[in-house]
Short mmCIF file of C-alpha atoms in Angstrom, two decimals:
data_model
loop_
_atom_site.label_atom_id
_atom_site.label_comp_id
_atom_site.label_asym_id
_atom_site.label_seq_id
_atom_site.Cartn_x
_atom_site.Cartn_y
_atom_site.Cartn_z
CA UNK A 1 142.72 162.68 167.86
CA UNK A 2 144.56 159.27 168.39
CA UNK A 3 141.92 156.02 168.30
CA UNK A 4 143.42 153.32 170.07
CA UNK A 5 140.67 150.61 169.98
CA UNK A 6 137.97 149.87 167.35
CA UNK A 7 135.13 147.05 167.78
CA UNK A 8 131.91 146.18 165.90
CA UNK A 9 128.93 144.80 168.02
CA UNK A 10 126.49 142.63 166.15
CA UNK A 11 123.97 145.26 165.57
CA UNK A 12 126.41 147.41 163.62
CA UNK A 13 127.27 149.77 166.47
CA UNK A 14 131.28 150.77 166.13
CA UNK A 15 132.86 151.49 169.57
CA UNK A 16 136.03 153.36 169.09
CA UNK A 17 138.56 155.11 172.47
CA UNK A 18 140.65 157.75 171.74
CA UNK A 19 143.34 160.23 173.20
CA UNK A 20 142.91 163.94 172.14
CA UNK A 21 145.19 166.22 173.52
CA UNK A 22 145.82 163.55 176.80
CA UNK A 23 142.11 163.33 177.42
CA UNK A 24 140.54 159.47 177.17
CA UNK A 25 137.44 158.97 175.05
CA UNK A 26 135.04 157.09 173.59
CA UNK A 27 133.06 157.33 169.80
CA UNK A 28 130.29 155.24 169.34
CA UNK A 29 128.62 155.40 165.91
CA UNK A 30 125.40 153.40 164.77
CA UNK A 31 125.20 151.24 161.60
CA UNK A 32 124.83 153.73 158.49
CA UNK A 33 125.05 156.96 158.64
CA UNK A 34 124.55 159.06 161.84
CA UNK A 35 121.78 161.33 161.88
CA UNK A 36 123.74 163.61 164.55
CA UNK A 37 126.21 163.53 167.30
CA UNK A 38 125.27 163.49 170.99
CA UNK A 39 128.06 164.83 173.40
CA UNK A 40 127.43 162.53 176.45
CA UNK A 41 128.70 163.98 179.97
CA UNK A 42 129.31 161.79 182.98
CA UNK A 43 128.26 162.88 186.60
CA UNK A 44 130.43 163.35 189.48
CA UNK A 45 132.59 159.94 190.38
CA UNK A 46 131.38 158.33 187.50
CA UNK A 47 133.32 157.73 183.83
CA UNK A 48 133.47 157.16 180.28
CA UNK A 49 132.48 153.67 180.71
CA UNK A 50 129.89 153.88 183.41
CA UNK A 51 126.69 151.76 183.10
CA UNK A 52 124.39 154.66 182.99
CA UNK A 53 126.45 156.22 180.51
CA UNK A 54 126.83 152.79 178.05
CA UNK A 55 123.65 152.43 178.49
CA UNK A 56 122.53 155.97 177.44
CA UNK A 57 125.04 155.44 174.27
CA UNK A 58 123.26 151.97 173.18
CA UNK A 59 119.62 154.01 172.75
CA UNK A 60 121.62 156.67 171.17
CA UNK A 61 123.03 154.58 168.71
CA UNK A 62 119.56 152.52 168.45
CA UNK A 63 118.06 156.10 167.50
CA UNK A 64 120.97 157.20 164.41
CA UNK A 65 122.79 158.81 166.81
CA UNK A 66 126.58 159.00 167.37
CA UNK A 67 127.86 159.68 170.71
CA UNK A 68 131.38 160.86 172.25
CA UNK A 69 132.25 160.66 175.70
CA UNK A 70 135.16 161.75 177.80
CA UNK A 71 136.67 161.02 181.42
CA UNK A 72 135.83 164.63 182.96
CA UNK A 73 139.13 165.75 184.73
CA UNK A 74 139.91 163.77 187.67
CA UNK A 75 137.59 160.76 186.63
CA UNK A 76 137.90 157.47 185.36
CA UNK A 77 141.65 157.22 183.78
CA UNK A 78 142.72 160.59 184.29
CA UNK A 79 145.04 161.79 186.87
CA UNK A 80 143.93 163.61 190.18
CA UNK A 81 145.79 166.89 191.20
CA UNK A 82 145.97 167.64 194.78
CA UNK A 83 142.56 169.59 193.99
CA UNK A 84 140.55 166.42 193.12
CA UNK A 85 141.75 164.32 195.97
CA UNK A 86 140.87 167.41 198.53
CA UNK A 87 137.40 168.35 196.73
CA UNK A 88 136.70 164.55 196.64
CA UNK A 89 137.47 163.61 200.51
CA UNK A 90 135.86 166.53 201.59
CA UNK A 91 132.36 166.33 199.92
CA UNK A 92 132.84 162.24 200.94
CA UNK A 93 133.21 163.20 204.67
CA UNK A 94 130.31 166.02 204.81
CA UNK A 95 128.07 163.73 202.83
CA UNK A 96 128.89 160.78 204.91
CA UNK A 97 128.73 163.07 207.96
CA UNK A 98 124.94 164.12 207.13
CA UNK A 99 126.34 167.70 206.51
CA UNK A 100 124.70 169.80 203.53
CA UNK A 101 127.97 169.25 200.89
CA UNK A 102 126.30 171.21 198.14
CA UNK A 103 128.05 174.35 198.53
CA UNK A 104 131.37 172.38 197.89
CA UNK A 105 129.86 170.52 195.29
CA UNK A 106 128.92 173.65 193.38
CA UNK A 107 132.57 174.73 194.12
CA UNK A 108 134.47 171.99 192.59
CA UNK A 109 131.85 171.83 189.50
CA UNK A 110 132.75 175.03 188.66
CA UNK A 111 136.60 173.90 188.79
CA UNK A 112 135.56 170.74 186.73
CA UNK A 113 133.54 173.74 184.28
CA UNK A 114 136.89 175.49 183.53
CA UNK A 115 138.99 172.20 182.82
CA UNK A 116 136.29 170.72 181.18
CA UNK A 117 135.24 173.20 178.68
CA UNK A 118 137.99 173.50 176.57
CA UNK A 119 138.40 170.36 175.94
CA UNK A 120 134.54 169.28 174.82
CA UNK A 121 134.89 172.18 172.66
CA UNK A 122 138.56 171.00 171.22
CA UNK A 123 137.14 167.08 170.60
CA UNK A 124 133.90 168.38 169.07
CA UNK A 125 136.38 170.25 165.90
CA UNK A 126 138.39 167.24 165.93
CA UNK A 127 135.77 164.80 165.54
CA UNK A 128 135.15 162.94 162.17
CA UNK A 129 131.79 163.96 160.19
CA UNK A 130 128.81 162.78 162.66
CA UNK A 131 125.79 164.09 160.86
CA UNK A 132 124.37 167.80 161.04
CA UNK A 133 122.94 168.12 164.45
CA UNK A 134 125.04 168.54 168.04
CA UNK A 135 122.62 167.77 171.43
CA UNK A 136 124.50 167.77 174.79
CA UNK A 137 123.24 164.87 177.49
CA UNK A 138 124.43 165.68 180.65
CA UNK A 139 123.15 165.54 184.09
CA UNK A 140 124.33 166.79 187.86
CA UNK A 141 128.14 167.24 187.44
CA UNK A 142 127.71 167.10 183.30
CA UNK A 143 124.91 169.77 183.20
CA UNK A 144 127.31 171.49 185.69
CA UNK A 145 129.91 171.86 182.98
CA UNK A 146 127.44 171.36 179.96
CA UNK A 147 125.23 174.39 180.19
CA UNK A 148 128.45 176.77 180.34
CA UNK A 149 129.50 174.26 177.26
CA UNK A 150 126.15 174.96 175.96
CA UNK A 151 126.45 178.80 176.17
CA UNK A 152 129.60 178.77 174.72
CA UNK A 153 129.16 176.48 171.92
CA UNK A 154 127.04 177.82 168.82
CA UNK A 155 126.85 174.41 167.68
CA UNK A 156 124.98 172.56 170.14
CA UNK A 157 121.50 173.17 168.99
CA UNK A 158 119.71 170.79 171.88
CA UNK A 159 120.57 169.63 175.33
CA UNK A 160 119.19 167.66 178.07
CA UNK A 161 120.25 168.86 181.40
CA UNK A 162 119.05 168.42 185.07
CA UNK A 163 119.58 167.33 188.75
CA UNK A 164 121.20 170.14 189.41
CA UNK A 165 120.83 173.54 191.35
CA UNK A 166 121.18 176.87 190.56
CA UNK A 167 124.35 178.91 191.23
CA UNK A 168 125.03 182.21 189.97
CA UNK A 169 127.47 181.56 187.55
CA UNK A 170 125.11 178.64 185.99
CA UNK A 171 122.37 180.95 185.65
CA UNK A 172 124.57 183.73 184.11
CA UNK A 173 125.56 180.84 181.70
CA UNK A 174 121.42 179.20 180.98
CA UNK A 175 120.67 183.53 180.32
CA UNK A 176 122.32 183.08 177.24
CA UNK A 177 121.37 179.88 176.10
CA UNK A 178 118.85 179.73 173.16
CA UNK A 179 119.22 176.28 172.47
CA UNK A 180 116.26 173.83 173.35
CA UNK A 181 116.36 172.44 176.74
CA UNK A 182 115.12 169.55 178.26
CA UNK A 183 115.64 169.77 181.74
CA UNK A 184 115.19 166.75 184.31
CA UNK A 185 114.23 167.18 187.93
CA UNK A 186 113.49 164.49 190.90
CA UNK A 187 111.58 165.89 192.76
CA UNK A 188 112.84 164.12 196.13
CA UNK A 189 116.36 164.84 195.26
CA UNK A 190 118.16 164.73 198.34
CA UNK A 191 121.43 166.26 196.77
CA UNK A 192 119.94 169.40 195.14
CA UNK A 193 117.25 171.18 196.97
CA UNK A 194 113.87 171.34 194.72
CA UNK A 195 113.82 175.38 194.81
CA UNK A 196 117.44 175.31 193.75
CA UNK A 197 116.74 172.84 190.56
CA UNK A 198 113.11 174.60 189.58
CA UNK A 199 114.98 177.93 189.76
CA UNK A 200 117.93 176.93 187.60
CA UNK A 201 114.86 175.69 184.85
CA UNK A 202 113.61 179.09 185.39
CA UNK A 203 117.02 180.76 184.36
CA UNK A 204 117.09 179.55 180.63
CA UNK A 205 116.78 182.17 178.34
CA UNK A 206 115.13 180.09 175.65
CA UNK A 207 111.67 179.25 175.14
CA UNK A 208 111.98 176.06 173.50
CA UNK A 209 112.54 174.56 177.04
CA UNK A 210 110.38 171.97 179.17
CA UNK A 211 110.92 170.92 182.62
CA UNK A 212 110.18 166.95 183.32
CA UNK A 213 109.71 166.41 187.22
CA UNK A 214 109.22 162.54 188.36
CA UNK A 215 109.28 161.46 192.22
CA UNK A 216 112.01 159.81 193.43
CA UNK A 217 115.77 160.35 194.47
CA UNK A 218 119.06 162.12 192.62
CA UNK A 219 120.19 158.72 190.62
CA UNK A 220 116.23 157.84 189.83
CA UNK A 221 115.58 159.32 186.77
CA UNK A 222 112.59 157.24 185.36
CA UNK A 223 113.66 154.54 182.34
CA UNK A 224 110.65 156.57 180.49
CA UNK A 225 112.47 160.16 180.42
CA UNK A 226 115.90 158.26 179.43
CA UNK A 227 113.73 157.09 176.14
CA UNK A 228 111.82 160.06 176.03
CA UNK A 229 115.12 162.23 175.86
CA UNK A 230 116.19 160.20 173.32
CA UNK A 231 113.63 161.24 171.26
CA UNK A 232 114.01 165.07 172.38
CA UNK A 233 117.84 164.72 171.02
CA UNK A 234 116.86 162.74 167.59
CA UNK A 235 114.22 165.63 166.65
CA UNK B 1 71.94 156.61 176.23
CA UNK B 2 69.96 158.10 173.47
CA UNK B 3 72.19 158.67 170.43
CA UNK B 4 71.02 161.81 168.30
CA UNK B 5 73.04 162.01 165.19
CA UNK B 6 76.11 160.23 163.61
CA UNK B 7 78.50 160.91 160.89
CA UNK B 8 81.33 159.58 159.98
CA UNK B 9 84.70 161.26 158.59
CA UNK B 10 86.50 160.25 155.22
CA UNK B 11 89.47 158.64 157.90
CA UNK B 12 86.79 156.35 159.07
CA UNK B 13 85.61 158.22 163.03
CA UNK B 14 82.26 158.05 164.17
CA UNK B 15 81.57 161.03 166.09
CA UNK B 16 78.07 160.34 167.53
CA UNK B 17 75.96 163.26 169.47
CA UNK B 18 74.34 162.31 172.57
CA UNK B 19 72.18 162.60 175.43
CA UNK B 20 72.57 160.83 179.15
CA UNK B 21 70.11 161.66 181.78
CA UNK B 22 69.94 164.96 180.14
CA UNK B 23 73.60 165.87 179.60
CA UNK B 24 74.52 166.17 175.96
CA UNK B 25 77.52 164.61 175.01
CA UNK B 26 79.41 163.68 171.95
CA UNK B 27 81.52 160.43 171.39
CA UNK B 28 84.25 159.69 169.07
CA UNK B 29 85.32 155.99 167.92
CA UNK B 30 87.87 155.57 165.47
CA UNK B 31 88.05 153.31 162.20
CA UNK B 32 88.33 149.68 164.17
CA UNK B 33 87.97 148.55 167.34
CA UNK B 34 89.37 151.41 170.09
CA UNK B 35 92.08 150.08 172.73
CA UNK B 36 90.68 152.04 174.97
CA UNK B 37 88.98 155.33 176.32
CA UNK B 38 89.35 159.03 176.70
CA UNK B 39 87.24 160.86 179.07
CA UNK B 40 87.82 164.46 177.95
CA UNK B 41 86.53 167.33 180.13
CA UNK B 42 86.77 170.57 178.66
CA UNK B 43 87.53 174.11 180.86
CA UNK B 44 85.58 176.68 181.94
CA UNK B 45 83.68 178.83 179.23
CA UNK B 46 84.17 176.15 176.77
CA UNK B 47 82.30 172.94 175.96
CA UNK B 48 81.83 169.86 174.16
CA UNK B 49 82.73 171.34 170.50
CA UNK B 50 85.37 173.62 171.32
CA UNK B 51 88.63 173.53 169.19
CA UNK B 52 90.32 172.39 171.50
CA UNK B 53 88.27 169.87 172.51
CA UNK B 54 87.56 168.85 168.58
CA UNK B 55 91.35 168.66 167.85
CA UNK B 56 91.62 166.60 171.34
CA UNK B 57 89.51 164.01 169.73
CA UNK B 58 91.07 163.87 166.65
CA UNK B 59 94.37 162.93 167.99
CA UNK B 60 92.83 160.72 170.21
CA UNK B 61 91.27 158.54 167.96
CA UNK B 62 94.10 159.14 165.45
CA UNK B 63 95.90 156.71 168.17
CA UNK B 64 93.42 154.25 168.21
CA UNK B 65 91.10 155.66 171.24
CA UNK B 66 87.91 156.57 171.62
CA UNK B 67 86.94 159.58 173.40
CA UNK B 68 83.85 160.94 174.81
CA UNK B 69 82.94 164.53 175.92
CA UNK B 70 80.03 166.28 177.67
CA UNK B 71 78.62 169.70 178.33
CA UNK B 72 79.97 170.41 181.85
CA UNK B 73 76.89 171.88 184.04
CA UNK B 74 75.81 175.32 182.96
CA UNK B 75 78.27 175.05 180.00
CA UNK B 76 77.29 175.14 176.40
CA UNK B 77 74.05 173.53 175.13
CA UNK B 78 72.99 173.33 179.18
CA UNK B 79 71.25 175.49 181.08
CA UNK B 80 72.68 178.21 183.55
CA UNK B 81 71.97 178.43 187.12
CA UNK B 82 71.30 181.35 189.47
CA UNK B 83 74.62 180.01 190.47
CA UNK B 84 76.15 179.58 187.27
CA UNK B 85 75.42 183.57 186.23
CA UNK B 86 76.36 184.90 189.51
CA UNK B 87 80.21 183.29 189.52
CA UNK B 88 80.27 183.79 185.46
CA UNK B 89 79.46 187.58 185.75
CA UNK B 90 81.85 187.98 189.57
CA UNK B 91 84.79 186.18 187.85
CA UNK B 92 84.20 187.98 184.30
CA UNK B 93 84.47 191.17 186.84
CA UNK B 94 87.26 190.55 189.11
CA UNK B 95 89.30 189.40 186.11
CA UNK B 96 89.02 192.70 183.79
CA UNK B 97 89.16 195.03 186.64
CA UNK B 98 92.78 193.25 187.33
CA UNK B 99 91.66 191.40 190.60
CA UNK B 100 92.36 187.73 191.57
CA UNK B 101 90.10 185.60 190.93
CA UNK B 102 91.33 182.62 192.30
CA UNK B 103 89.51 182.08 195.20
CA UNK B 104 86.29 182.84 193.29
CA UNK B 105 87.24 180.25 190.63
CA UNK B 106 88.46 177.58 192.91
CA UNK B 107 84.73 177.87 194.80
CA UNK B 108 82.80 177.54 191.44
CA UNK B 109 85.10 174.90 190.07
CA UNK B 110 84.24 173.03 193.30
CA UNK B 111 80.33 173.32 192.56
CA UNK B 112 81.47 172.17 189.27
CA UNK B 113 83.02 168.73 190.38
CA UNK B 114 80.22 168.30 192.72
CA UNK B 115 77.85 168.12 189.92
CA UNK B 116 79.86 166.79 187.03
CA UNK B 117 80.94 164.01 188.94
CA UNK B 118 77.93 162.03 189.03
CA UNK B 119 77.30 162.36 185.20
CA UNK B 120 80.78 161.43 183.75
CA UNK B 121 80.49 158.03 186.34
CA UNK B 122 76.81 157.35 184.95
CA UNK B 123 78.15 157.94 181.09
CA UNK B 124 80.68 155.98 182.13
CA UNK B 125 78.23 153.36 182.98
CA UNK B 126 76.15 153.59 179.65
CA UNK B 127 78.38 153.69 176.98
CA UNK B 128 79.00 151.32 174.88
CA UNK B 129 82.38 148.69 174.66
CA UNK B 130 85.15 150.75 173.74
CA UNK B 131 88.16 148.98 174.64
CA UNK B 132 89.96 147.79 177.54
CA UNK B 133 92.04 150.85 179.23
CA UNK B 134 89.75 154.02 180.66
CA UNK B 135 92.11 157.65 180.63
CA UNK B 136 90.74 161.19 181.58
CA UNK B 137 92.08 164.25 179.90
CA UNK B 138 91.22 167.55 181.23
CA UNK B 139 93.15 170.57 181.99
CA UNK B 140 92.07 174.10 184.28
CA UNK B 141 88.46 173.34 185.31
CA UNK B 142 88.34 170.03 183.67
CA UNK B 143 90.89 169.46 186.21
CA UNK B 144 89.19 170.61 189.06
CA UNK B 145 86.63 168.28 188.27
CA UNK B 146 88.82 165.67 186.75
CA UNK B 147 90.79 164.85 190.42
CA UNK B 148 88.00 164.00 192.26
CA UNK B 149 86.39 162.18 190.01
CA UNK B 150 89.66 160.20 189.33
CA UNK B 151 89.97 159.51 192.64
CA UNK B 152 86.29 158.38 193.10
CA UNK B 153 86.86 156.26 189.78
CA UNK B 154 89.03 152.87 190.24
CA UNK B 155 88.45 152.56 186.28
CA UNK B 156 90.40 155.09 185.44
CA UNK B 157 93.92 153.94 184.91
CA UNK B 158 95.62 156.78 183.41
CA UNK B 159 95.24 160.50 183.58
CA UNK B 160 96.25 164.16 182.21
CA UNK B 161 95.63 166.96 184.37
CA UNK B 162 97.13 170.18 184.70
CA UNK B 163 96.89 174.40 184.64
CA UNK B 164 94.99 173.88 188.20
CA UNK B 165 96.38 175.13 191.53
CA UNK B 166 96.62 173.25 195.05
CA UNK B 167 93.24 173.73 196.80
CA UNK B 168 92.40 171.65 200.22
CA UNK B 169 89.95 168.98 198.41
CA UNK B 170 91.69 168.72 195.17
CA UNK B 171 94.59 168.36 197.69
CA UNK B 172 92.48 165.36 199.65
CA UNK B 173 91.18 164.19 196.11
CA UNK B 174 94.99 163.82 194.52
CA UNK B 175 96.40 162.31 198.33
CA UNK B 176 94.18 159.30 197.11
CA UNK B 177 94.79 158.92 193.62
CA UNK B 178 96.91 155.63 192.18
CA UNK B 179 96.58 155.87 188.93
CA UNK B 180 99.41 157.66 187.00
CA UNK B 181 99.23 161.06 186.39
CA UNK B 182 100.99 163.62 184.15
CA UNK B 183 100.72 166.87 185.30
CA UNK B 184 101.18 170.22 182.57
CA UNK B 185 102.17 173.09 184.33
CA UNK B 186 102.73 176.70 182.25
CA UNK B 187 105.70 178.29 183.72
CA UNK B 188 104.11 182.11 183.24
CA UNK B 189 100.28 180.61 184.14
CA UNK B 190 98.55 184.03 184.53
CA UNK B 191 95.68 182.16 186.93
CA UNK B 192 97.29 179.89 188.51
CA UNK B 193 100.32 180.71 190.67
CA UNK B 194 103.55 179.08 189.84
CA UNK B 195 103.49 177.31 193.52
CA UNK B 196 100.28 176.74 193.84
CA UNK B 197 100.41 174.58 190.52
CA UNK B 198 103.93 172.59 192.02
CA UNK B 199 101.89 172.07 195.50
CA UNK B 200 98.79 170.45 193.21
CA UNK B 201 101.61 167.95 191.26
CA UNK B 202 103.35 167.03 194.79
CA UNK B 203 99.89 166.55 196.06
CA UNK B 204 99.25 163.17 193.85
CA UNK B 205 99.74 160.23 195.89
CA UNK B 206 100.73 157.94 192.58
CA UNK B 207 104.19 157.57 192.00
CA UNK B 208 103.45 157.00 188.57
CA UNK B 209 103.75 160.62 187.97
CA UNK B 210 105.68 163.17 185.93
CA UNK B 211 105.18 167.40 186.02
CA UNK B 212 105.48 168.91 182.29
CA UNK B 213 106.55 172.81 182.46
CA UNK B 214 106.88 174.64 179.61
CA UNK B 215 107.35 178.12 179.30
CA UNK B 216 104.05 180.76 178.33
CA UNK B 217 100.40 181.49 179.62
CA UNK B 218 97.30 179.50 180.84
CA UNK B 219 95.90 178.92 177.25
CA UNK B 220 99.30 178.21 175.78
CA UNK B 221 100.44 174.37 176.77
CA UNK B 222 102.90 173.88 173.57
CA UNK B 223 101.62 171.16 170.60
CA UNK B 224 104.31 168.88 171.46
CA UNK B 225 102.77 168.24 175.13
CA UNK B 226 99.69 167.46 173.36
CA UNK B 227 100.98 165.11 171.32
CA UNK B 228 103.35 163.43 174.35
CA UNK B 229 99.70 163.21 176.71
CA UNK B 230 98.25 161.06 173.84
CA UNK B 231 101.00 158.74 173.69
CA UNK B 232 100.98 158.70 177.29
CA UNK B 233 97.34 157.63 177.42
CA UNK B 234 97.72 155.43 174.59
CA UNK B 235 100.26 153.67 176.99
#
C-alpha cells in the first residue's frame, strides 16, 4: 500500500489516497484513535470521491470511525476494458430508452463482484491498525459486490446494504451471512422492483438484521437513515 | 378527570391512576416539565399495567415525555360486553384449533376503534399541560385503533404503529394521515400476513414515514426498535 497524499482538516480528520496493487484509494481517519474501520463502497457510475460518499466518510469520522474507499473497477480513475464501455452504453441506452435494464445491471454487478472482491479483501490485510471492529457501507452496485464481500470476509462483523434486488447468486451469498444487517429499501425505487429488494432482505441468514423502508426514489435515501446507519456501524 | 392515587418513583415519575368519563387510566410525568406526550394504547388481551405497557412508560418518561394509558373497552379493570365475550371466546377458538383468525380479529378490532376513539380524544381534552408535542404509540390492536384515531386527531404529530395488517378502513384511515409514521413490521408475524402488513405501511399517506422489519413473531419486535420509536417520538 503506496499513500500518495496526506491532509489534516481542522477538525482532526486525516485524508490520505493510496495505490494498492494498481487500485486508487482513499483512508480517512478521525482525530484519536479509531474506534473501527468502515469499508465504504461506491454505487454504479459513481467514485472514491463522490459527494454521497465524502459525505458518508465526514459522519463516519464524526462518529470514531475510519473509513477506506476504493474506485470499483471501471470507475472513477481506473481504466475501462472493452467490458465496461459495452456494459455501460448498453444499460445507458435501455435506461434512456424506458426499457427494464435491470437484468444487465445484475449482469455486470456480478462482473464488478468478481473484480471487486479480491481486492477489498487484499486492502483490508494491508491496512494500518483501524480499531477492532470492520462494518461494510454499501448500497446498489456496493451491496452488489459487498454482500458476496460480506460472505466471504470473517471479519466484517456489520454491514449496511440496500437498493438492490435479489439475484440468485446474491441470495446464495446473504444465506451465509451471519453478520448484522441493516438493509435500506425505497420503497418507490424505480431501478429495483420492491418484491425484488424485500426478497433479497428476506434471504439473509442472520437474525440480527432489520429492514428500513422510506418512500421515495433509488438515490433518496432519507438524511435520517444516513445518521441512523451511522449509529448501526459505531455499535 | 378524577385522579385516584399517586406515587412517585425514587427517579422522580409521577404515575397517577385515573378515571375519565368512566375509563380508568393511568398517567406518567417524569421528574420536570415533559416536552411532550405519549398516547400509549396497549393490544388486545392486555391493558393499562401490562409489562409492556409499564416498561413503555418508563422509557418514555426516561426521555423526558409523559405518557398516558387507558383500559381499552372490555379490557382489564372494564367491563365485558355480550360483544366483547362472544369475539374473545370465537378468536380464543379459531386460534387453538389452528384456524385464521384474521377476519374475526380485524371485525372486533374495528368495534374496538369505534369505541376507543371517543375516549382517548376526550382524555385528550382533560388532561393536564404536559408539554408541547402529542405522539401515539400502539402496536396490533392498539393499532387498529390507533390509525383512525390519528387520522381523526390533527394533534397528533408523531406516531408508532405497527404488527397490524391492511384492512379497507384502516386503509381509508392511513390514506388521510400527515403526521409521520413509523411502521414495525415482524418479518415471521404469525397473525398478520407478511403482505398484508407491507399493504398497511404503503397505505399511509405521510411521507414522513419509515417501515422497521425485523426478523421473529407477533410478540417479538426486538429492544432496539423500542428504544429507536422513543427517540423517534422524542423527535
Amino acid at each position: 500500500m503506496r499513500f500518495t497524499s496526506e491532509s489534516t482538516s481542522p477538525d482532526g480528520t486525516t485524508e490520505r489516497d493510496f495505490v494498492h496493487d494498481g487500485v486508487p484509494g482513499v483512508l480517512w481517519t478521525p482525530a484519536g484513535t479509531p474506534t473501527g474501520l468502515v469499508l465504504s463502497a461506491h454505487g454504479g457510475g459513481q467514485h472514491k470521491r463522490a459527494p454521497g460518499i465524502a459525505a458518508r466518510a465526514a459522519r463516519c469520522t464524526a462518529a470514531g470511525l475510519a473509513v477506506v474507499t476504493l474506485d470499483a473497477p471501471g470507475h472513477g480513475d481506473r481504466p475501462r476494458t472493452a467490458d465496461d464501455e459495452r456494459f455501460a452504453t448498453e444499460i445507458r441506452s435501455r435506461i434512456t430508452s424506458g426499457q427494464d435494464a435491470g437484468a444487465l445491471v445484475a449482469d455486470y454487478n456480478a462482473l464488478q463482484a468478481a473484480r471487486a472482491i479480491p481486492e477489498w479483501r487484499s486492502v483490508l490485510d494491508a491496512l494500518p491498525a483501524t480499531g477492532d471492529t470492520v462494518g461494510f457501507w454499501g448500497v446498489s452496485m456496493g451491496s452488489a459486490l459487498g454482500i458476496p464481500l460480506v460472505a466471504a470476509e470473517p471479519r466484517i462483523s456489520t454491514a449496511v446494504f440496500g437498493l438492490i434486488g435479489a439475484t440468485g447468486p446474491l441470495v446464495g451469498a446473504a444465506e451465509t451471512i451471519t453478520a448484522s444487517v441493516r438493509f435500506l429499501l425505497q420503497w418507490d425505487d424505480q431501478l429495483v422492483a420492491r418484491d425484488a429488494g424485500l426478497a433479497m432482505f428476506d434471504a439473509f441468514a442472520t437474525r440480527q438484521k432489520s429492514l428500513h423502508a422510506n418512500p421515495g426514489g433509488h438515490g433518496e435515501v432519507p438524511e435520517h437513515e444516513l445518521a441512523d446507519a451511522i449509529a448501526f456501524l459505531a455499535g
